[in-house]
mmCIF file of C-alpha atoms in Angstrom:
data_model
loop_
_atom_site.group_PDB
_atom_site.id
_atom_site.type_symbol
_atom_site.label_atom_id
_atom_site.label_comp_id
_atom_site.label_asym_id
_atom_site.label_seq_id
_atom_site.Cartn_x
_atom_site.Cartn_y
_atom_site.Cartn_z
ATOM 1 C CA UNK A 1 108.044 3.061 71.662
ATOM 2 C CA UNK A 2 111.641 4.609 72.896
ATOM 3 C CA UNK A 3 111.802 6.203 69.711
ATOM 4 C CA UNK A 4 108.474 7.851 69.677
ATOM 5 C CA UNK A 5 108.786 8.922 73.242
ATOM 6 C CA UNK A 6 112.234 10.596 72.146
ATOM 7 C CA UNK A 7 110.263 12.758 69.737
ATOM 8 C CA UNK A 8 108.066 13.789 72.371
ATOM 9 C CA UNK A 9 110.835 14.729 74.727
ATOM 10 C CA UNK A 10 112.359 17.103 71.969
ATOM 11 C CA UNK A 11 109.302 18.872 71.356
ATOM 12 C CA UNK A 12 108.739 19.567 75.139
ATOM 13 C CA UNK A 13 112.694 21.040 75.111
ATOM 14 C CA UNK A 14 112.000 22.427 72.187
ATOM 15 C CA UNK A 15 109.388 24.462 73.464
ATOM 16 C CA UNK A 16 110.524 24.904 76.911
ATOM 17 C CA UNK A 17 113.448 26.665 75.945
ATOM 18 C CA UNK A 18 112.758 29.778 74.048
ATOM 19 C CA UNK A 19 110.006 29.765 76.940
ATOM 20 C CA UNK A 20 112.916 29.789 79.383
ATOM 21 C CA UNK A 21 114.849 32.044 77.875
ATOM 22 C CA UNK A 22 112.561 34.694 77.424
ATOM 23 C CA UNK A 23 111.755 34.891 80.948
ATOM 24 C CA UNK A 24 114.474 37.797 81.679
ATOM 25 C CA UNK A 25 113.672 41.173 82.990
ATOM 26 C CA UNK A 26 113.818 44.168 80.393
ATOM 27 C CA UNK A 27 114.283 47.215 82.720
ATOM 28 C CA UNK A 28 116.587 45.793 84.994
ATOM 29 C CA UNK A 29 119.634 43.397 84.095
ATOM 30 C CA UNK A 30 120.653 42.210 87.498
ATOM 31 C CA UNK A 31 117.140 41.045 88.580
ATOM 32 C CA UNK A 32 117.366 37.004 88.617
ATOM 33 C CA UNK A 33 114.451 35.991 86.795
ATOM 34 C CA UNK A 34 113.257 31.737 86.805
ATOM 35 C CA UNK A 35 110.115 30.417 85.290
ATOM 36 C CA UNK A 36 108.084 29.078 87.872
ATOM 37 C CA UNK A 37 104.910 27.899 86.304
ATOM 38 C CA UNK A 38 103.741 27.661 82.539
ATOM 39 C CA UNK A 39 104.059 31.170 81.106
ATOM 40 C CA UNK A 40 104.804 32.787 84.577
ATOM 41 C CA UNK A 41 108.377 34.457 85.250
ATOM 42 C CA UNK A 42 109.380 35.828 88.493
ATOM 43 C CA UNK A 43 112.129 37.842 88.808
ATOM 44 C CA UNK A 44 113.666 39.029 91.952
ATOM 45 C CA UNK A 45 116.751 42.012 92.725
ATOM 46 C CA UNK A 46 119.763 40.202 94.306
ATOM 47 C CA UNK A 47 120.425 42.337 97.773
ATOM 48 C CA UNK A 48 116.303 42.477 98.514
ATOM 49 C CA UNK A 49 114.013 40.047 99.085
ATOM 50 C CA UNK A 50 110.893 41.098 96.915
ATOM 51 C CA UNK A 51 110.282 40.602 93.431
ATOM 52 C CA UNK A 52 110.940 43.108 90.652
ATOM 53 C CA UNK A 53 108.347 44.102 88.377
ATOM 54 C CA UNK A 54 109.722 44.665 84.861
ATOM 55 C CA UNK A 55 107.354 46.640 82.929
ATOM 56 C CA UNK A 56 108.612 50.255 84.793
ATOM 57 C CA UNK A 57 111.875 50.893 86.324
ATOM 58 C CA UNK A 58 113.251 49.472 89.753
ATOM 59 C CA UNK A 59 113.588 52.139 92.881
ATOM 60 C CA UNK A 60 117.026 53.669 93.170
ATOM 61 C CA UNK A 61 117.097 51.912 96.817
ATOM 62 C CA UNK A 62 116.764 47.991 95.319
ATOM 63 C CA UNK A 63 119.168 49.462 92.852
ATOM 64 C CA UNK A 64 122.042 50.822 94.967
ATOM 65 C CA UNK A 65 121.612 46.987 96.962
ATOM 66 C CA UNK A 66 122.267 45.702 94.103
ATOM 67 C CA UNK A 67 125.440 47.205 93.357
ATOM 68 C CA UNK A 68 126.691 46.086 96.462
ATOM 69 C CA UNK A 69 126.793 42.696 95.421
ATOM 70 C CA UNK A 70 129.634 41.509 93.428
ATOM 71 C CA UNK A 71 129.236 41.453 89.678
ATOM 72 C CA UNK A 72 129.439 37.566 89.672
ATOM 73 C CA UNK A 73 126.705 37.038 92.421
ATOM 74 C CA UNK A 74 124.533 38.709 90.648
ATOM 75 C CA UNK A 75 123.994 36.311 88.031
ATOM 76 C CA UNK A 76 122.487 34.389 91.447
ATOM 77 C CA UNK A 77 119.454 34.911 93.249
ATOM 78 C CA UNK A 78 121.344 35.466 97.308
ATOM 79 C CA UNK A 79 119.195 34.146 99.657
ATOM 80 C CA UNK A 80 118.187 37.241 102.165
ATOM 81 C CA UNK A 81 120.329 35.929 105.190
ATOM 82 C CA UNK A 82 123.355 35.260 103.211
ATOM 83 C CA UNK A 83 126.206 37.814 104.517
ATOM 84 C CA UNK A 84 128.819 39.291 102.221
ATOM 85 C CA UNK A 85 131.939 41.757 103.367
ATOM 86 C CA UNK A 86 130.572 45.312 103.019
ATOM 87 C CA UNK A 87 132.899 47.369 104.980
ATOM 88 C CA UNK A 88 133.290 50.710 103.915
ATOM 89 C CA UNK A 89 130.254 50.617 101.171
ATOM 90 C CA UNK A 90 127.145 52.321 101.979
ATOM 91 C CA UNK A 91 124.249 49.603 101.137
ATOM 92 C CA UNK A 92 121.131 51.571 101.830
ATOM 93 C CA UNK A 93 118.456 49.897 103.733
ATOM 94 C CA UNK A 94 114.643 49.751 101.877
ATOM 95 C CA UNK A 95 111.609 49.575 102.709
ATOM 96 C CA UNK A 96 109.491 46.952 101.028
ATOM 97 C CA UNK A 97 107.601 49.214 98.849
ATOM 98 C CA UNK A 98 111.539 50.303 97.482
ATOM 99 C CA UNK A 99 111.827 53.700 99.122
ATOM 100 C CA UNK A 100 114.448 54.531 100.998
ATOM 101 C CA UNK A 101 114.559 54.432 104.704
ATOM 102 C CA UNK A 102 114.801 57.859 106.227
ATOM 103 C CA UNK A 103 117.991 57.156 108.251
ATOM 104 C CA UNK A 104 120.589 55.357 106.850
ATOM 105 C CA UNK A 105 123.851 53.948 108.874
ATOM 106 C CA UNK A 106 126.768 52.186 107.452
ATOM 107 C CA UNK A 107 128.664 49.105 109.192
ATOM 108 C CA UNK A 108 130.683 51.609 111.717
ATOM 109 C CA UNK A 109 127.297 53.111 113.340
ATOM 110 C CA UNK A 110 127.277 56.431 111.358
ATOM 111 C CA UNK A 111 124.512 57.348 110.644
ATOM 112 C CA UNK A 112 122.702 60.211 108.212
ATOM 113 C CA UNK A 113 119.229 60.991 106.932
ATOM 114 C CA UNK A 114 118.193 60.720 103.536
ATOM 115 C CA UNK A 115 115.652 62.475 101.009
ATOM 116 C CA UNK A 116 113.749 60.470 98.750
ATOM 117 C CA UNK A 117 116.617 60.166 96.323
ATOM 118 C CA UNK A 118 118.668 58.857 99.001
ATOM 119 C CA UNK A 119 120.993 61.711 99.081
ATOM 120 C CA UNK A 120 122.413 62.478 102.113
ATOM 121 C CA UNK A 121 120.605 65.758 103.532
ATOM 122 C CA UNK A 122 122.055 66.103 107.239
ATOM 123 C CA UNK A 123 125.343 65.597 109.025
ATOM 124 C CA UNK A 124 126.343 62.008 110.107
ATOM 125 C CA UNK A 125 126.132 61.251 113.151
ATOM 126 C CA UNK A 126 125.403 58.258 115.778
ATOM 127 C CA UNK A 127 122.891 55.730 116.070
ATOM 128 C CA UNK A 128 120.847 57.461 118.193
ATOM 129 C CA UNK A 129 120.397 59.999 115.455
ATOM 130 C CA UNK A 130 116.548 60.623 114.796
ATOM 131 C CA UNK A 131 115.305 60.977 111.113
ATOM 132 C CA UNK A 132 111.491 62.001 111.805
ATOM 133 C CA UNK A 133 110.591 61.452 107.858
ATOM 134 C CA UNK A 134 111.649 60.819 104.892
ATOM 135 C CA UNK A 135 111.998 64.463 102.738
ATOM 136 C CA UNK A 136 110.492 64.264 99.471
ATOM 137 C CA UNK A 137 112.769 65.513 96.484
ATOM 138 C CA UNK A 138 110.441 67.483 94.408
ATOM 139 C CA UNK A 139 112.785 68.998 92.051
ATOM 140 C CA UNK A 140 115.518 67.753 90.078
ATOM 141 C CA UNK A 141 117.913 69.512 87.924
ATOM 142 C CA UNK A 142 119.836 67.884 85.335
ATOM 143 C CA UNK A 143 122.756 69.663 83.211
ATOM 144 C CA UNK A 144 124.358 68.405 80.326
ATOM 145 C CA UNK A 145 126.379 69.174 77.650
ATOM 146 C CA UNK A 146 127.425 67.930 74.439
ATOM 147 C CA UNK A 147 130.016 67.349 72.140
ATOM 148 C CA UNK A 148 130.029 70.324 69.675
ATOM 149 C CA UNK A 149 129.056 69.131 66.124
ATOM 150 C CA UNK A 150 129.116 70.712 62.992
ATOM 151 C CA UNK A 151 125.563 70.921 62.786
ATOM 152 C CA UNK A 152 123.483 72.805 64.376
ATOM 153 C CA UNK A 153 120.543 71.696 66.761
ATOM 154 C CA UNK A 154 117.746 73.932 67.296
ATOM 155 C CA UNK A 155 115.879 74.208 71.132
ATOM 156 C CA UNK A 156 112.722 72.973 69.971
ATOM 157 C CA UNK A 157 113.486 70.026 68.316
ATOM 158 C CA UNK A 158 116.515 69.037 71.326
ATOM 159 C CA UNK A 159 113.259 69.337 73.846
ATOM 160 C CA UNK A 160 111.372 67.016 71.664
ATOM 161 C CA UNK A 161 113.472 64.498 71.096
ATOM 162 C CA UNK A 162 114.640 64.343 74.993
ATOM 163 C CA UNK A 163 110.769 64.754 76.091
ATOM 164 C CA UNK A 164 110.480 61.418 73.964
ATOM 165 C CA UNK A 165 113.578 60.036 75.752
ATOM 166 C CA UNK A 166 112.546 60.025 78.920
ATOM 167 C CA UNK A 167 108.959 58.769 78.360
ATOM 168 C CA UNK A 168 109.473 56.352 76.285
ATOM 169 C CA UNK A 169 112.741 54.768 77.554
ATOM 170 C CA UNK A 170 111.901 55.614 81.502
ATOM 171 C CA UNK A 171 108.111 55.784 81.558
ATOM 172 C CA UNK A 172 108.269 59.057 82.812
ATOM 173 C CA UNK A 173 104.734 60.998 82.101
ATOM 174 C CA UNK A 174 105.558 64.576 79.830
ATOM 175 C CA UNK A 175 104.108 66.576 82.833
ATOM 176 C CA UNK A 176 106.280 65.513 84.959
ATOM 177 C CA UNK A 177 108.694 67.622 82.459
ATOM 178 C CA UNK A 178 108.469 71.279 83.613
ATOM 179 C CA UNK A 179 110.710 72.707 81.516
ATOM 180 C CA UNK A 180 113.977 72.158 78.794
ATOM 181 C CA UNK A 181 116.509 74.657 78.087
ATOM 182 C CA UNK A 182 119.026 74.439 75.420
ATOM 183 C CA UNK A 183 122.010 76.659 75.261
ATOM 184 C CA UNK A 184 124.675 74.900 72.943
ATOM 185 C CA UNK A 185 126.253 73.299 74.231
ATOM 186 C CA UNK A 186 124.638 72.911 77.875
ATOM 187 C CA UNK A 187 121.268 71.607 78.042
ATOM 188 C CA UNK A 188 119.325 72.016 81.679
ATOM 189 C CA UNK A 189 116.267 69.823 82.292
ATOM 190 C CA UNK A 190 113.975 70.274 85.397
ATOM 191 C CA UNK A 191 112.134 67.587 86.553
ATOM 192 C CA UNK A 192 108.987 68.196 88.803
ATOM 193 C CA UNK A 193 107.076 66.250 90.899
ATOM 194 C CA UNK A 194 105.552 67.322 94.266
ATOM 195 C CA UNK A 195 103.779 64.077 94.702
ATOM 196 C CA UNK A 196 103.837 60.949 92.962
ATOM 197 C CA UNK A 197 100.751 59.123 92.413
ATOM 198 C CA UNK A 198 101.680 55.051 92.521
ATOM 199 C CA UNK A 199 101.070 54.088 89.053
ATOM 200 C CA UNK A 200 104.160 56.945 88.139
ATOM 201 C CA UNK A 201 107.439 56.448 87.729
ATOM 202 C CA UNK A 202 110.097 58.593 90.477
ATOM 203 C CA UNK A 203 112.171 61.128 88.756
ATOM 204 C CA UNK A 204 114.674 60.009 91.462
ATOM 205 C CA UNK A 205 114.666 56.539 89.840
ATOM 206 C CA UNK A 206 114.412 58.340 85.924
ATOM 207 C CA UNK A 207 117.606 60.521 87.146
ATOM 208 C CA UNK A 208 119.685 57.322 88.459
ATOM 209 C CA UNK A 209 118.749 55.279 85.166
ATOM 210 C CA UNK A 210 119.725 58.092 82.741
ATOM 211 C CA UNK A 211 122.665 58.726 84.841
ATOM 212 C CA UNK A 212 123.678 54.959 84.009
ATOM 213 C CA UNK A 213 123.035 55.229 80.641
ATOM 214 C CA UNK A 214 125.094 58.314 80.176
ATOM 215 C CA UNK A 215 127.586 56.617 81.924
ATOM 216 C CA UNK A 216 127.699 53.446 79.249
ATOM 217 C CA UNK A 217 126.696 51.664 82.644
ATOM 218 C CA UNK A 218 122.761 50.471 81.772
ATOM 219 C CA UNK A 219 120.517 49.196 84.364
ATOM 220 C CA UNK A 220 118.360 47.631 81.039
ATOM 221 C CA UNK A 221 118.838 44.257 80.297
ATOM 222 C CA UNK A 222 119.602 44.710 76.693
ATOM 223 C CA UNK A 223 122.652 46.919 77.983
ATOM 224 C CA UNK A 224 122.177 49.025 74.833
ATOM 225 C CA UNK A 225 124.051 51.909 74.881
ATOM 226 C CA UNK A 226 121.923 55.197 75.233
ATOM 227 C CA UNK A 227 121.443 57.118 71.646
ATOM 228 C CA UNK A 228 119.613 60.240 71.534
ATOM 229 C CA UNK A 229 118.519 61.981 68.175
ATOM 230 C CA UNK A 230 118.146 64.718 67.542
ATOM 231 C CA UNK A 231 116.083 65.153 63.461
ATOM 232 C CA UNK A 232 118.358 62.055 63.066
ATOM 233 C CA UNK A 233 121.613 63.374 64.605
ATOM 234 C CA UNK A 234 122.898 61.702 67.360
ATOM 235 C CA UNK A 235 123.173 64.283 70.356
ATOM 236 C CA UNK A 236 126.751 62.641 71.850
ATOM 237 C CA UNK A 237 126.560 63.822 75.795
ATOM 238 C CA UNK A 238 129.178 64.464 77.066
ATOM 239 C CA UNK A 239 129.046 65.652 80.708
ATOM 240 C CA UNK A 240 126.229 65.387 83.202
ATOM 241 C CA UNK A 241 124.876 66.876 86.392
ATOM 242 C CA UNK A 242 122.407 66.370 88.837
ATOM 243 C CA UNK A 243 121.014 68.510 91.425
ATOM 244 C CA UNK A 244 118.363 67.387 94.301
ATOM 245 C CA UNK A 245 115.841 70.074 95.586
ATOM 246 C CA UNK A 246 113.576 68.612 98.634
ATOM 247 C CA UNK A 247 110.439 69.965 99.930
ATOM 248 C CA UNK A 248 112.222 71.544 103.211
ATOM 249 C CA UNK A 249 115.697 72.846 103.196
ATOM 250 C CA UNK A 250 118.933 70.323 104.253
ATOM 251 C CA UNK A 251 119.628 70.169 107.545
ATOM 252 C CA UNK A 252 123.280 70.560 107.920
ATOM 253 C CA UNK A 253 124.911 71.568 110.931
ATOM 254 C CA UNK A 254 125.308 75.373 111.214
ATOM 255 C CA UNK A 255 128.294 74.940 113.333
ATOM 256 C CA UNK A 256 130.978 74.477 110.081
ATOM 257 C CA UNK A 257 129.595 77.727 108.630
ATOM 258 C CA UNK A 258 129.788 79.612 111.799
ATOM 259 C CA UNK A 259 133.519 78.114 111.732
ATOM 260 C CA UNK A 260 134.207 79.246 108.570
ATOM 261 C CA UNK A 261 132.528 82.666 109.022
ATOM 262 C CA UNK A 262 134.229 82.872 112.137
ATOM 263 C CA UNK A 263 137.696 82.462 110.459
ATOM 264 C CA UNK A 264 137.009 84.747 107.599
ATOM 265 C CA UNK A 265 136.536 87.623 109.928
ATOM 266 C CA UNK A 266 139.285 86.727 112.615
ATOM 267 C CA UNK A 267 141.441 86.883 108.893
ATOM 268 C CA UNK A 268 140.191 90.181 108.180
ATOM 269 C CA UNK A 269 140.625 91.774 111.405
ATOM 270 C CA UNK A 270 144.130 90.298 111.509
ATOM 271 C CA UNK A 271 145.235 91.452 108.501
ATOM 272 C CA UNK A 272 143.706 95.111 108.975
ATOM 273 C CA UNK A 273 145.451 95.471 112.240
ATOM 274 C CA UNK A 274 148.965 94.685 110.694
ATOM 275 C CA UNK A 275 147.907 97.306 108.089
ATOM 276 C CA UNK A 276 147.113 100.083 110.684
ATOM 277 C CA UNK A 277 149.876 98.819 112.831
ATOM 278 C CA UNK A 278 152.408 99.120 109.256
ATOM 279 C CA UNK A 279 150.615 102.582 108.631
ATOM 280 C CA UNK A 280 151.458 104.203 112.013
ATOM 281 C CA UNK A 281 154.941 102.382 112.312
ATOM 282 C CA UNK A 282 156.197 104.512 108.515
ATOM 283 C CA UNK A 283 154.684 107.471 110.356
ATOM 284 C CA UNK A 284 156.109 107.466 112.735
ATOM 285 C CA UNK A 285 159.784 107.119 110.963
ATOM 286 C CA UNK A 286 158.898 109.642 108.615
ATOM 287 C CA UNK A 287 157.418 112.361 111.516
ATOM 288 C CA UNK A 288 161.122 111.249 113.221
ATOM 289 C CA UNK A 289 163.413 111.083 110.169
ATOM 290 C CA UNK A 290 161.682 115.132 109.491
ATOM 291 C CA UNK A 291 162.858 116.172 113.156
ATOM 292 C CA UNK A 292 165.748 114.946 113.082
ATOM 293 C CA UNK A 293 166.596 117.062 109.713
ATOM 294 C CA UNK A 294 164.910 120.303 111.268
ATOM 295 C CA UNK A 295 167.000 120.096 114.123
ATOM 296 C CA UNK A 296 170.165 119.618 111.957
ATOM 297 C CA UNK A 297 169.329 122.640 110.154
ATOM 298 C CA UNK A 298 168.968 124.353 113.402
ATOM 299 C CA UNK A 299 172.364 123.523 114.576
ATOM 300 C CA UNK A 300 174.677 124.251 111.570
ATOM 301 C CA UNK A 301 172.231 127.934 111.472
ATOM 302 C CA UNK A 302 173.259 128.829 114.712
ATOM 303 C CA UNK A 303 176.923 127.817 114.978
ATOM 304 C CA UNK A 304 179.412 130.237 115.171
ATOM 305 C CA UNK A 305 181.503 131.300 111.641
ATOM 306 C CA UNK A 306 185.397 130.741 111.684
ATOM 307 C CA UNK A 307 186.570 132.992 109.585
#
């Protein structure tokens, strides 16, 4: 009997743990994922408290909590009311649908408001600072360039191949993809989206995952690092940029560039009154040094011959 009911303890192992160990999350390597029911895998973001769903990409917001957390806690699922030493690091707070909050504060009460990419869009201030909504980003910008190689890429097939790139590796939908320009060795992408339907990916979260990947820092579980092709050329990046354009203009104080206005022109008028003031000062020694020649001339005219 013991023997038997060994073999029937090996299968259920057996099949239990390629079961268990396929229960990871593809999109996202720091979600925690456990098995908690035959065939059903849950995975969950440490630094939030809702679970991640791995067939598109994870909002920028869950993302940016999860960097807060140490690299070795998030192996871990941390409970929500666990409390780790943050000071100094911006965590962003979420709300539960993964967007971020439109006012953000860090640990010393500073506070700032946020667009929809979570970039900063006003000056900080206190906690009474009001953040009415949260701005939508519509447009992004994204520069590039790439190592030179010795052959030659042409625009229409570099479009292609990073049109392909972004749908099929971010789930980002090809109209979302206003336009590509290629100009070797800088390559601009604009990304547009004026409103996002739910089903869609952000660009905000395509832009942070690319970023990543550029960086040889992955968000994707398989931590594979990011190859781009190009007719079967690899297109080797080199240098990146992002830009953020919201549906209403930053808010930033106006008082720093009346400052710095203010400056420029007290520098100007400072400078051109030392110029007049050098101007009329040589004149002056000049109009003198003259006079004092003509009257010297004067003198040794009239004074009286000795011989």
């Amino acid at each position: 009997m013991e023997p038997l009911f060994g073999v029937v303890l090996g299968l259920i192992l057996a099949v239990a743990s390629p079961a268990h160990g396929s229960c990871t999350c593809a999109t996202n390597k720091w979600a925690a994922c456990a098995q908690d029911g035959p065939g059903n895998c849950t995975c969950r973001l440490a630094g939030s408290d809702h679970p991640v769903d791995c067939s598109t990409l994870t909002s920028k917001c869950f993302l940016m909590k999860a960097e807060m957390i140490p690299l070795k806690e998030k192996r871990l699922w941390r409970p929500p009311h666990a409390v780790s030493d943050g000071d100094g690091i911006y965590n962003p707070d979420c709300e539960d649908s993964g967007v971020f909050k439109a006012r953000q504060c860090n640990q010393s009460s500073t506070c700032w408001c946020v667009n929809t990419a979570g970039v900063r869009r006003t000056e900080k201030g206190g906690r009474s600072l009001n953040c009415s909504e949260l701005v939508r980003t519509r447009w992004i910008y994204i520069e590039l360039t790439h190592k030179r190689s010795s052959n030659a890429f042409h625009a229409p097939d570099v479009a292609k191949a990073l049109t392909q790139l972004f749908e099929s590796r971010y789930k980002l939908h090809p109209k979302y993809i206003a336009a590509i320009k290629y100009d070797p060795p800088l390559i601009q992408i604009r990304l547009d989206q004026n409103k996002k339907p739910r089903w869609d990916v952000d660009i905000a979260d395509v832009a942070y995952y690319f970023e990543k990947d550029v960086n040889n820092d992955s968000v994707f579980h398989s931590n594979s690092k990011l190859i781009v092709l190009v007719n079967g050329d690899a297109l080797a990046i080199e240098k990146l940029w992002i830009y953020y354009v919201d549906e209403k203009p930053p808010e930033f104080c106006m008082r720093q560039l009346a400052a710095g206005i203010s400056a420029v022109v007290t520098v100007v008028v400072l400078t051109a009154g030392i110029g007049i003031t050098v101007l009329l000062v040589l004149r002056w020694l000049r109009t003198r040094t003259y006079k004092k020649f003509e009257c010297k001339e004067m003198r040794e005219i009239k004074a009286p011959s000795l011989e």
